PDB file of C-alpha atoms in Angstrom:
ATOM      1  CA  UNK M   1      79.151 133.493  88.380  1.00 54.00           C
ATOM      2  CA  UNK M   2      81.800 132.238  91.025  1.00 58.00           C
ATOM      3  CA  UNK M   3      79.483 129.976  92.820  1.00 67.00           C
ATOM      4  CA  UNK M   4      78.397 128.167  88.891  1.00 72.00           C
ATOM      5  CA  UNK M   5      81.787 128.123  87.596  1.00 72.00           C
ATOM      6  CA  UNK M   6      84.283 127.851  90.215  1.00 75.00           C
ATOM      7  CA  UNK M   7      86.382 130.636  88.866  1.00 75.00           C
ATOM      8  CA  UNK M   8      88.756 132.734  91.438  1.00 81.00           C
ATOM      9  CA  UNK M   9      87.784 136.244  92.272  1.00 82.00           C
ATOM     10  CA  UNK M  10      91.144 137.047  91.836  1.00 87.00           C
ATOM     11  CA  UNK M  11      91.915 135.803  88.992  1.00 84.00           C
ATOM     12  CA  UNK M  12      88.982 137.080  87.163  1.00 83.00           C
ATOM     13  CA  UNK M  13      90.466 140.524  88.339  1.00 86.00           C
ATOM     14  CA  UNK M  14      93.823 140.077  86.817  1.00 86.00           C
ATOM     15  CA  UNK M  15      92.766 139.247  84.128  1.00 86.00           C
ATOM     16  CA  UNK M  16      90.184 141.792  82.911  1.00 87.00           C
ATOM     17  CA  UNK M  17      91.717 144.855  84.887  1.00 90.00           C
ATOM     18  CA  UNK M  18      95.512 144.031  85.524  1.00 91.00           C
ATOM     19  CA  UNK M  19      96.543 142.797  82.198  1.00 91.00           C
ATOM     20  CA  UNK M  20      94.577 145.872  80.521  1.00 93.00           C
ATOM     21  CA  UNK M  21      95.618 148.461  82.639  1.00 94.00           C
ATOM     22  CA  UNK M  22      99.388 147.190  82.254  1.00 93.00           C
ATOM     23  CA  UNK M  23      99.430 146.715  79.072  1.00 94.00           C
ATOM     24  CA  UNK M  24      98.157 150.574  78.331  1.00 94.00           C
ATOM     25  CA  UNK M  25     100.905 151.735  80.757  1.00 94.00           C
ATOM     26  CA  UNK M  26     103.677 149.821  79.355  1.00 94.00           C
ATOM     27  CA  UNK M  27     102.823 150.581  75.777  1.00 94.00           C
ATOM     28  CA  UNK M  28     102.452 154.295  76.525  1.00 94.00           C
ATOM     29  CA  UNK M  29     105.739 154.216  77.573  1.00 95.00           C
ATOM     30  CA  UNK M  30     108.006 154.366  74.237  1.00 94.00           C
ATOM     31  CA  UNK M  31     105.716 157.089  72.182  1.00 95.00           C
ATOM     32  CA  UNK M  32     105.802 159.566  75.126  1.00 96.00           C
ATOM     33  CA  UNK M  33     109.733 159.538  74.698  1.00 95.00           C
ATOM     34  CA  UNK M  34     109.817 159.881  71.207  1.00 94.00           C
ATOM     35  CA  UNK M  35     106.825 162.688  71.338  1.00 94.00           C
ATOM     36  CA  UNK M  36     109.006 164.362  74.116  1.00 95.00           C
ATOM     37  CA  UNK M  37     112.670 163.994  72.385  1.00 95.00           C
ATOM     38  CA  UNK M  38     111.434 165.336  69.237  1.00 93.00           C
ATOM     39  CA  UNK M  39     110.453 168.851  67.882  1.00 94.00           C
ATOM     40  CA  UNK M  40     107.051 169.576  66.810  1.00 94.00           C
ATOM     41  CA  UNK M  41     106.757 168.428  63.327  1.00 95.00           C
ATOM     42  CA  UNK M  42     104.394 166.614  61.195  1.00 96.00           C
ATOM     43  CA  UNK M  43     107.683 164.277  61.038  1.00 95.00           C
ATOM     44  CA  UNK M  44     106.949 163.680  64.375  1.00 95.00           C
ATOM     45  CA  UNK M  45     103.669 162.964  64.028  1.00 95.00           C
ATOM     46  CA  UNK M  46     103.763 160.476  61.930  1.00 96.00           C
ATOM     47  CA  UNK M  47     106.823 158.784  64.015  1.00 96.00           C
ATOM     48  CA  UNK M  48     104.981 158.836  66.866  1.00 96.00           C
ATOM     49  CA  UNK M  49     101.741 157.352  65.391  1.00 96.00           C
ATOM     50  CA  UNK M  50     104.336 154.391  63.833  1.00 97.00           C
ATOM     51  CA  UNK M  51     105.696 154.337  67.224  1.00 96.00           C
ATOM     52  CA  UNK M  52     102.505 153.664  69.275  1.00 96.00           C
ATOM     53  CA  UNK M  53     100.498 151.369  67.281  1.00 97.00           C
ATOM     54  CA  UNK M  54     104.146 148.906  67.295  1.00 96.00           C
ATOM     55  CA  UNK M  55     103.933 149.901  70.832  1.00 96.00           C
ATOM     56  CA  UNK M  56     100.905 148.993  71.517  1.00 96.00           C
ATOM     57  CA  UNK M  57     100.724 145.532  69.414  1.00 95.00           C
ATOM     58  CA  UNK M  58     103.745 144.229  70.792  1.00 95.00           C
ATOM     59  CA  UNK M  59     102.321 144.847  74.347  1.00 95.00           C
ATOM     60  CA  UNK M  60      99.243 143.181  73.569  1.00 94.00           C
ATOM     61  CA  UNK M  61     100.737 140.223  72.239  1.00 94.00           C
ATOM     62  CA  UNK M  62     103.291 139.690  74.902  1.00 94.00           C
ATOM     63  CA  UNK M  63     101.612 141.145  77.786  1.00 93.00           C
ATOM     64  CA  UNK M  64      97.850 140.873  76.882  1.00 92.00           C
ATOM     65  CA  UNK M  65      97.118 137.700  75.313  1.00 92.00           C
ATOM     66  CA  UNK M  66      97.541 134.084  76.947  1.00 91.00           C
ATOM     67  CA  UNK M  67      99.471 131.077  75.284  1.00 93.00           C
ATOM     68  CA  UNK M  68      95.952 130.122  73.517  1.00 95.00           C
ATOM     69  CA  UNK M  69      95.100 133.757  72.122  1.00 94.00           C
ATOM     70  CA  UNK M  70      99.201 134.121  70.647  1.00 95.00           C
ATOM     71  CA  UNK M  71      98.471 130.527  68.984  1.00 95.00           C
ATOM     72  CA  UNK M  72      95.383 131.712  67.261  1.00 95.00           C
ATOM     73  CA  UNK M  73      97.623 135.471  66.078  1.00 93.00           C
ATOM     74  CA  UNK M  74      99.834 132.699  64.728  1.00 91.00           C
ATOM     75  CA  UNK M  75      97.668 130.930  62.657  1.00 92.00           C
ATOM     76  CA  UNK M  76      95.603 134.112  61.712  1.00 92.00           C
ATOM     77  CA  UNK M  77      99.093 135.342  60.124  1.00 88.00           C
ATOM     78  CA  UNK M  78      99.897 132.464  58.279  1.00 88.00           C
ATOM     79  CA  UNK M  79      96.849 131.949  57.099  1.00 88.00           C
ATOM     80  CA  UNK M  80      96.035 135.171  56.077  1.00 86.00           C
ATOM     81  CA  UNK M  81      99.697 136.870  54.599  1.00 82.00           C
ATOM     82  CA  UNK M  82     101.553 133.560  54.376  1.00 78.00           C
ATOM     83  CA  UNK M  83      99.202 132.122  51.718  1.00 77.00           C
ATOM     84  CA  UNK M  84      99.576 135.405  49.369  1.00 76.00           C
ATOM     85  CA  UNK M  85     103.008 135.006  49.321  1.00 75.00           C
ATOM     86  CA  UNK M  86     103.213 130.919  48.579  1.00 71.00           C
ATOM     87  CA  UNK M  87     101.714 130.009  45.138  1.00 62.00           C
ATOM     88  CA  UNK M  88     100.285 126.369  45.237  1.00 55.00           C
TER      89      UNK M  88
END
């Protein structure tokens, strides 16, 4: 693949183990607090649950996804939710 494409070695790298492997670490972050400051509850279940999937979106988007993939959320959105809410 390198010697066909030209693509770094470490780059490649970055971006299919670094940016994964950071992202799970830094969203993981957030529900283990609230899973830890709370009492065991099906209140805190569901918080938690809340808690990671937020969690682990907004590290996907911000840490996870290049300039090109966070365009193409954008339009997705508006597309998708925008257009439900805007009568023609």
């Amino acid at each position: 693949l390198h010697r066909k494409q030209k693509y770094s070695i470490s780059n490649f790298l970055k971006e299919v183990y670094l940016k994964p492997y950071l992202v799970c670490a830094v969203s993981c972050i957030v529900p283990v607090l609230v899973f830890c400051q709370m009492e065991s509850s099906f209140v805190r279940l569901i918080v938690t649950i809340i808690v990671s999937v937020t969690s682990s979106l907004c590290c996907i988007y911000f840490l996870g996804l290049n300039a090109q993939m966070k365009q193409q959320v954008a339009d997705t959105v508006k597309q998708r939710f925008l257009s439900k809410f805007v009568k023609k």
